[in-house]
Amino acid sequence: MFEIVRYTPDKADEWNDFVARSKNGTFLFDRRYMDYHSDRFEDHSLMVYRKNRLFALLPCNQRDGVIYSHEGLTYGGFITDEKATAETLCSTFEAVNEALRAEGFRKVFYKPMPWIYHQMPADEDIYALFVRCHALLVDRDVSSTVILSHRIKFAESRMSGVRKALRCGYEVRESNDVEAFWEILQENLQLKYEAKPVHTAAEMRLLKDRFPEHIKLYMCYKGQEPLGGTVLYLTPQVVHTQYISASQEGKKTGALDLLFDYLLNKADFNCPYFDFGTSAEADSNEIISSLIFQKLGFGGRAVCYDRYEYELCSHRTSVLI
């Protein structure tokens, strides 16, 4: 019933067309986005055909005999359309697992897409992970999300920042100055975490130019001087803050409070959810209180980003053969 085909660049248009009409895909799965860092990962993405029709996509990479839901993406898992059901996804997993075993792979790490990104219910893969793969939940991160039609009132600490920024005469506007924001971002990450952004300024400029309707930069200005900003990823269901950062002056004077007051209460993104991203330690999954405090103050509440693991060669998956 199923034919499993490994993705190759000549199939980019077919891949992208399916993502565009899927019920849970976002522009992050467009090959023009995925392939910007193709030199960092050994791609092993799969295309699943059912009765000669493209039925599902699985963005993934391989490393040391293991298949990963693509490590260059925040979320992943099977991309499907409205024809997918729990029963057909069970069969899809069986076919894909059999194909992966035949290639000698021993394990799969799978990142299902958080439900807030679904344009219609799409948890069929989570059901199949349980009943067919006997997968284990091995990682859970917590994100902070606002339902835009049911916003929680800002905490007083955030409103105090808004008032302070207004007294300073600050203004929020959309910007194209990626390089200026990156200077603020890099300085912050270096001082606070001795880290660097996942993307370089040049990479973000490239992606923003490729997806101008999906990647936006908003900044808070003192005249012409940028004090802080956020890179937003816009998908049909979610506005996601990919990066947030402010200068030292911006932090002291409420620049980000004014920025998010504008984005949450005045801007119209025409989608249900605003997601601030995750706030837990990478190793322990313990919440980073200093990181989540601000997000909670803007009304964000918990949505989980999960990762599952299952063996391809153990007795637990032998029922798939």
GROMACS .gro file of C-alpha atoms in nm:
model
  321
    1MET     CA    1   0.000   0.000   0.000
    2PHE     CA    2   0.288   0.240   0.082
    3GLU     CA    3   0.596   0.342  -0.109
    4ILE     CA    4   0.873   0.512   0.093
    5VAL     CA    5   1.098   0.743  -0.110
    6ARG     CA    6   1.394   0.937   0.019
    7TYR     CA    7   1.377   1.309  -0.059
    8THR     CA    8   1.610   1.444  -0.329
    9PRO     CA    9   1.640   1.807  -0.449
   10ASP     CA   10   1.458   1.733  -0.775
   11LYS     CA   11   1.146   1.666  -0.562
   12ALA     CA   12   1.155   2.011  -0.395
   13ASP     CA   13   0.848   2.148  -0.575
   14GLU     CA   14   0.639   1.840  -0.495
   15TRP     CA   15   0.755   1.854  -0.133
   16ASN     CA   16   0.682   2.226  -0.098
   17ASP     CA   17   0.339   2.197  -0.262
   18PHE     CA   18   0.240   1.930  -0.011
   19VAL     CA   19   0.362   2.138   0.285
   20ALA     CA   20   0.155   2.434   0.159
   21ARG     CA   21  -0.168   2.231   0.151
   22SER     CA   22  -0.103   2.019   0.461
   23LYS     CA   23  -0.301   2.043   0.783
   24ASN     CA   24   0.000   2.085   1.009
   25GLY     CA   25   0.290   2.211   0.799
   26THR     CA   26   0.456   2.552   0.833
   27PHE     CA   27   0.705   2.740   0.618
   28LEU     CA   28   0.989   2.591   0.826
   29PHE     CA   29   0.933   2.268   0.628
   30ASP     CA   30   0.964   2.441   0.293
   31ARG     CA   31   1.289   2.319   0.142
   32ARG     CA   32   1.401   2.680   0.088
   33TYR     CA   33   1.404   2.710   0.466
   34MET     CA   34   1.519   2.361   0.560
   35ASP     CA   35   1.810   2.355   0.321
   36TYR     CA   36   1.977   2.681   0.427
   37HIS     CA   37   2.183   2.475   0.675
   38SER     CA   38   2.204   2.154   0.472
   39ASP     CA   39   2.581   2.146   0.522
   40ARG     CA   40   2.529   2.087   0.898
   41PHE     CA   41   2.303   1.782   0.875
   42GLU     CA   42   2.290   1.464   0.670
   43ASP     CA   43   1.935   1.486   0.544
   44HIS     CA   44   1.729   1.167   0.537
   45SER     CA   45   1.383   1.315   0.482
   46LEU     CA   46   1.119   1.074   0.356
   47MET     CA   47   0.820   1.105   0.124
   48VAL     CA   48   0.541   0.851   0.178
   49TYR     CA   49   0.317   0.759  -0.116
   50ARG     CA   50  -0.012   0.575  -0.068
   51LYS     CA   51  -0.184   0.435  -0.376
   52ASN     CA   52   0.058   0.638  -0.593
   53ARG     CA   53  -0.039   0.963  -0.421
   54LEU     CA   54   0.185   1.164  -0.188
   55PHE     CA   55   0.040   1.099   0.156
   56ALA     CA   56   0.292   1.224   0.413
   57LEU     CA   57   0.634   1.383   0.458
   58LEU     CA   58   0.885   1.314   0.732
   59PRO     CA   59   1.157   1.581   0.766
   60CYS     CA   60   1.454   1.412   0.931
   61ASN     CA   61   1.829   1.366   0.932
   62GLN     CA   62   2.054   1.076   1.015
   63ARG     CA   63   2.352   1.052   1.249
   64ASP     CA   64   2.542   0.748   1.378
   65GLY     CA   65   2.277   0.497   1.274
   66VAL     CA   66   1.994   0.698   1.428
   67ILE     CA   67   1.708   0.889   1.260
   68TYR     CA   68   1.617   1.227   1.408
   69SER     CA   69   1.316   1.447   1.349
   70HIS     CA   70   1.519   1.717   1.181
   71GLU     CA   71   1.764   1.856   1.435
   72GLY     CA   72   1.774   2.190   1.255
   73LEU     CA   73   1.406   2.253   1.333
   74THR     CA   74   1.227   2.324   1.661
   75TYR     CA   75   0.946   2.080   1.590
   76GLY     CA   76   0.883   1.811   1.332
   77GLY     CA   77   0.713   1.478   1.285
   78PHE     CA   78   0.492   1.364   1.000
   79ILE     CA   79   0.339   1.635   0.783
   80THR     CA   80  -0.001   1.521   0.660
   81ASP     CA   81  -0.316   1.651   0.497
   82GLU     CA   82  -0.683   1.609   0.582
   83LYS     CA   83  -0.688   1.251   0.449
   84ALA     CA   84  -0.465   1.125   0.732
   85THR     CA   85  -0.639   0.931   1.010
   86ALA     CA   86  -0.514   0.755   1.322
   87GLU     CA   87  -0.543   0.420   1.144
   88THR     CA   88  -0.353   0.527   0.833
   89LEU     CA   89  -0.078   0.690   1.043
   90CYS     CA   90  -0.034   0.361   1.229
   91SER     CA   91   0.017   0.191   0.894
   92THR     CA   92   0.248   0.472   0.783
   93PHE     CA   93   0.471   0.423   1.086
   94GLU     CA   94   0.481   0.048   1.020
   95ALA     CA   95   0.592   0.102   0.660
   96VAL     CA   96   0.849   0.369   0.744
   97ASN     CA   97   0.992   0.170   1.035
   98GLU     CA   98   1.027  -0.138   0.818
   99ALA     CA   99   1.209   0.067   0.554
  100LEU     CA  100   1.442   0.221   0.814
  101ARG     CA  101   1.521  -0.118   0.964
  102ALA     CA  102   1.605  -0.250   0.619
  103GLU     CA  103   1.858   0.034   0.586
  104GLY     CA  104   2.020  -0.062   0.916
  105PHE     CA  105   1.891   0.217   1.138
  106ARG     CA  106   1.845   0.121   1.502
  107LYS     CA  107   1.662   0.406   1.670
  108VAL     CA  108   1.431   0.703   1.602
  109PHE     CA  109   1.403   1.033   1.788
  110TYR     CA  110   1.071   1.190   1.698
  111LYS     CA  111   0.947   1.546   1.765
  112PRO     CA  112   0.571   1.578   1.709
  113MET     CA  113   0.444   1.922   1.618
  114PRO     CA  114   0.283   2.105   1.913
  115TRP     CA  115  -0.094   2.119   1.874
  116ILE     CA  116  -0.104   2.499   1.850
  117TYR     CA  117   0.043   2.471   1.497
  118HIS     CA  118  -0.231   2.238   1.370
  119GLN     CA  119  -0.477   2.390   1.124
  120MET     CA  120  -0.703   2.095   1.201
  121PRO     CA  121  -0.652   1.814   1.454
  122ALA     CA  122  -0.332   1.625   1.369
  123ASP     CA  123  -0.234   1.413   1.671
  124GLU     CA  124  -0.257   1.089   1.475
  125ASP     CA  125   0.118   1.047   1.502
  126ILE     CA  126   0.114   1.068   1.883
  127TYR     CA  127  -0.142   0.788   1.894
  128ALA     CA  128   0.063   0.577   1.652
  129LEU     CA  129   0.381   0.637   1.853
  130PHE     CA  130   0.210   0.481   2.154
  131VAL     CA  131   0.027   0.186   2.002
  132ARG     CA  132   0.267   0.090   1.720
  133CYS     CA  133   0.612   0.209   1.821
  134HIS     CA  134   0.579   0.183   2.199
  135ALA     CA  135   0.776   0.507   2.208
  136LEU     CA  136   0.904   0.663   2.527
  137LEU     CA  137   0.867   1.032   2.611
  138VAL     CA  138   1.231   1.132   2.668
  139ASP     CA  139   1.224   1.512   2.658
  140ARG     CA  140   0.964   1.779   2.740
  141ASP     CA  141   1.019   2.152   2.713
  142VAL     CA  142   0.768   2.416   2.816
  143SER     CA  143   0.673   2.713   2.603
  144SER     CA  144   0.461   3.016   2.696
  145THR     CA  145   0.164   3.082   2.469
  146VAL     CA  146  -0.108   3.346   2.459
  147ILE     CA  147  -0.452   3.280   2.308
  148LEU     CA  148  -0.501   3.609   2.129
  149SER     CA  149  -0.880   3.596   2.156
  150HIS     CA  150  -0.855   3.535   2.530
  151ARG     CA  151  -0.560   3.740   2.649
  152ILE     CA  152  -0.470   3.754   3.017
  153LYS     CA  153  -0.415   4.101   3.156
  154PHE     CA  154  -0.049   4.204   3.175
  155ALA     CA  155   0.115   4.177   3.517
  156GLU     CA  156   0.175   4.509   3.690
  157SER     CA  157   0.552   4.469   3.643
  158ARG     CA  158   0.498   4.463   3.267
  159MET     CA  159   0.251   4.754   3.271
  160SER     CA  160   0.500   4.956   3.474
  161GLY     CA  161   0.753   4.899   3.196
  162VAL     CA  162   0.501   5.006   2.932
  163ARG     CA  163   0.436   5.331   3.115
  164LYS     CA  164   0.807   5.398   3.156
  165ALA     CA  165   0.873   5.342   2.785
  166LEU     CA  166   0.585   5.571   2.688
  167ARG     CA  167   0.722   5.846   2.912
  168CYS     CA  168   1.054   5.809   2.730
  169GLY     CA  169   0.877   5.863   2.398
  170TYR     CA  170   0.968   5.524   2.253
  171GLU     CA  171   0.801   5.393   1.937
  172VAL     CA  172   0.745   5.039   1.808
  173ARG     CA  173   0.762   4.972   1.436
  174GLU     CA  174   0.844   4.697   1.189
  175SER     CA  175   1.205   4.703   1.079
  176ASN     CA  176   1.429   4.552   0.816
  177ASP     CA  177   1.753   4.624   1.004
  178VAL     CA  178   1.847   4.266   1.091
  179GLU     CA  179   2.210   4.360   1.144
  180ALA     CA  180   2.130   4.624   1.409
  181PHE     CA  181   1.912   4.379   1.602
  182TRP     CA  182   2.180   4.111   1.579
  183GLU     CA  183   2.432   4.341   1.747
  184ILE     CA  184   2.197   4.372   2.045
  185LEU     CA  185   2.117   4.000   2.042
  186GLN     CA  186   2.478   3.880   2.022
  187GLU     CA  187   2.593   4.112   2.300
  188ASN     CA  188   2.312   3.992   2.527
  189LEU     CA  189   2.372   3.621   2.467
  190GLN     CA  190   2.745   3.659   2.516
  191LEU     CA  191   2.712   3.852   2.843
  192LYS     CA  192   2.437   3.636   2.992
  193TYR     CA  193   2.502   3.285   2.861
  194GLU     CA  194   2.838   3.301   2.679
  195ALA     CA  195   2.642   3.180   2.377
  196LYS     CA  196   2.568   3.281   2.019
  197PRO     CA  197   2.238   3.291   1.824
  198VAL     CA  198   2.154   2.973   1.633
  199HIS     CA  199   2.140   3.182   1.314
  200THR     CA  200   2.398   3.431   1.197
  201ALA     CA  201   2.278   3.773   1.087
  202ALA     CA  202   2.355   3.674   0.727
  203GLU     CA  203   2.146   3.356   0.758
  204MET     CA  204   1.852   3.543   0.906
  205ARG     CA  205   1.879   3.804   0.631
  206LEU     CA  206   1.873   3.524   0.372
  207LEU     CA  207   1.569   3.358   0.529
  208LYS     CA  208   1.386   3.686   0.577
  209ASP     CA  209   1.439   3.772   0.211
  210ARG     CA  210   1.311   3.427   0.108
  211PHE     CA  211   1.005   3.442   0.335
  212PRO     CA  212   0.914   3.810   0.372
  213GLU     CA  213   0.553   3.732   0.464
  214HIS     CA  214   0.652   3.481   0.730
  215ILE     CA  215   0.957   3.634   0.899
  216LYS     CA  216   0.916   3.980   1.050
  217LEU     CA  217   1.136   4.198   1.270
  218TYR     CA  218   0.977   4.446   1.510
  219MET     CA  219   1.186   4.687   1.715
  220CYS     CA  220   1.138   4.949   1.983
  221TYR     CA  221   1.310   5.278   1.896
  222LYS     CA  222   1.429   5.585   2.077
  223GLY     CA  223   1.418   5.817   1.779
  224GLN     CA  224   1.628   5.623   1.527
  225GLU     CA  225   1.817   5.422   1.791
  226PRO     CA  226   1.700   5.059   1.830
  227LEU     CA  227   1.667   4.955   2.195
  228GLY     CA  228   1.527   4.605   2.153
  229GLY     CA  229   1.326   4.384   1.927
  230THR     CA  230   1.196   4.043   1.832
  231VAL     CA  231   1.213   3.825   1.521
  232LEU     CA  232   0.870   3.677   1.459
  233TYR     CA  233   0.791   3.361   1.264
  234LEU     CA  234   0.435   3.387   1.131
  235THR     CA  235   0.251   3.064   1.053
  236PRO     CA  236  -0.123   3.010   0.988
  237GLN     CA  237  -0.194   2.937   1.355
  238VAL     CA  238   0.095   3.084   1.551
  239VAL     CA  239   0.306   3.397   1.582
  240HIS     CA  240   0.630   3.266   1.731
  241THR     CA  241   0.907   3.478   1.882
  242GLN     CA  242   1.223   3.325   1.736
  243TYR     CA  243   1.448   3.579   1.909
  244ILE     CA  244   1.390   3.848   2.175
  245SER     CA  245   1.655   4.090   2.296
  246ALA     CA  246   1.705   4.442   2.430
  247SER     CA  247   2.003   4.667   2.495
  248GLN     CA  248   2.101   4.754   2.852
  249GLU     CA  249   1.921   5.088   2.819
  250GLY     CA  250   1.618   4.916   2.669
  251LYS     CA  251   1.599   4.672   2.960
  252LYS     CA  252   1.604   4.954   3.215
  253THR     CA  253   1.337   5.160   3.040
  254GLY     CA  254   1.072   4.904   2.942
  255ALA     CA  255   1.148   4.876   2.570
  256LEU     CA  256   1.035   4.512   2.545
  257ASP     CA  257   0.725   4.577   2.755
  258LEU     CA  258   0.616   4.843   2.508
  259LEU     CA  259   0.710   4.616   2.217
  260PHE     CA  260   0.492   4.329   2.335
  261ASP     CA  261   0.210   4.560   2.440
  262TYR     CA  262   0.199   4.662   2.075
  263LEU     CA  263   0.233   4.311   1.933
  264LEU     CA  264  -0.022   4.148   2.164
  265ASN     CA  265  -0.276   4.426   2.204
  266LYS     CA  266  -0.256   4.642   1.892
  267ALA     CA  267  -0.113   4.445   1.599
  268ASP     CA  268  -0.344   4.218   1.400
  269PHE     CA  269  -0.174   3.895   1.291
  270ASN     CA  270  -0.497   3.713   1.207
  271CYS     CA  271  -0.406   3.391   1.386
  272PRO     CA  272  -0.511   3.234   1.718
  273TYR     CA  273  -0.186   3.199   1.915
  274PHE     CA  274   0.120   3.400   2.012
  275ASP     CA  275   0.403   3.174   2.130
  276PHE     CA  276   0.702   3.311   2.325
  277GLY     CA  277   0.911   2.996   2.291
  278THR     CA  278   1.060   2.757   2.545
  279SER     CA  279   1.211   2.842   2.882
  280ALA     CA  280   1.369   2.528   3.025
  281GLU     CA  281   1.725   2.404   3.073
  282ALA     CA  282   1.842   2.188   2.784
  283ASP     CA  283   1.983   1.913   3.007
  284SER     CA  284   1.745   1.900   3.303
  285ASN     CA  285   1.421   2.048   3.161
  286GLU     CA  286   1.398   2.261   3.474
  287ILE     CA  287   1.227   2.595   3.413
  288ILE     CA  288   1.459   2.895   3.390
  289SER     CA  289   1.267   3.128   3.621
  290SER     CA  290   1.437   3.446   3.501
  291LEU     CA  291   1.354   3.360   3.141
  292ILE     CA  292   0.990   3.262   3.190
  293PHE     CA  293   0.901   3.543   3.434
  294GLN     CA  294   0.863   3.806   3.162
  295LYS     CA  295   0.663   3.573   2.936
  296LEU     CA  296   0.419   3.490   3.216
  297GLY     CA  297   0.381   3.861   3.282
  298PHE     CA  298   0.256   3.906   2.926
  299GLY     CA  299  -0.006   3.635   2.981
  300GLY     CA  300   0.177   3.333   2.840
  301ARG     CA  301   0.077   2.990   2.971
  302ALA     CA  302   0.223   2.645   2.921
  303VAL     CA  303   0.234   2.449   2.596
  304CYS     CA  304   0.467   2.148   2.584
  305TYR     CA  305   0.721   2.067   2.315
  306ASP     CA  306   0.792   1.693   2.338
  307ARG     CA  307   1.039   1.442   2.200
  308TYR     CA  308   0.994   1.067   2.180
  309GLU     CA  309   1.238   0.782   2.130
  310TYR     CA  310   1.185   0.428   2.010
  311GLU     CA  311   1.400   0.134   1.904
  312LEU     CA  312   1.371  -0.009   1.555
  313CYS     CA  313   1.534  -0.343   1.635
  314SER     CA  314   1.393  -0.431   1.976
  315HIS     CA  315   1.123  -0.682   2.053
  316ARG     CA  316   0.888  -0.393   2.126
  317THR     CA  317   0.872  -0.295   1.759
  318SER     CA  318   0.883  -0.647   1.617
  319VAL     CA  319   0.503  -0.637   1.585
  320LEU     CA  320   0.554  -0.401   1.294
  321ILE     CA  321   0.722  -0.660   1.073
   0.00000   0.00000   0.00000
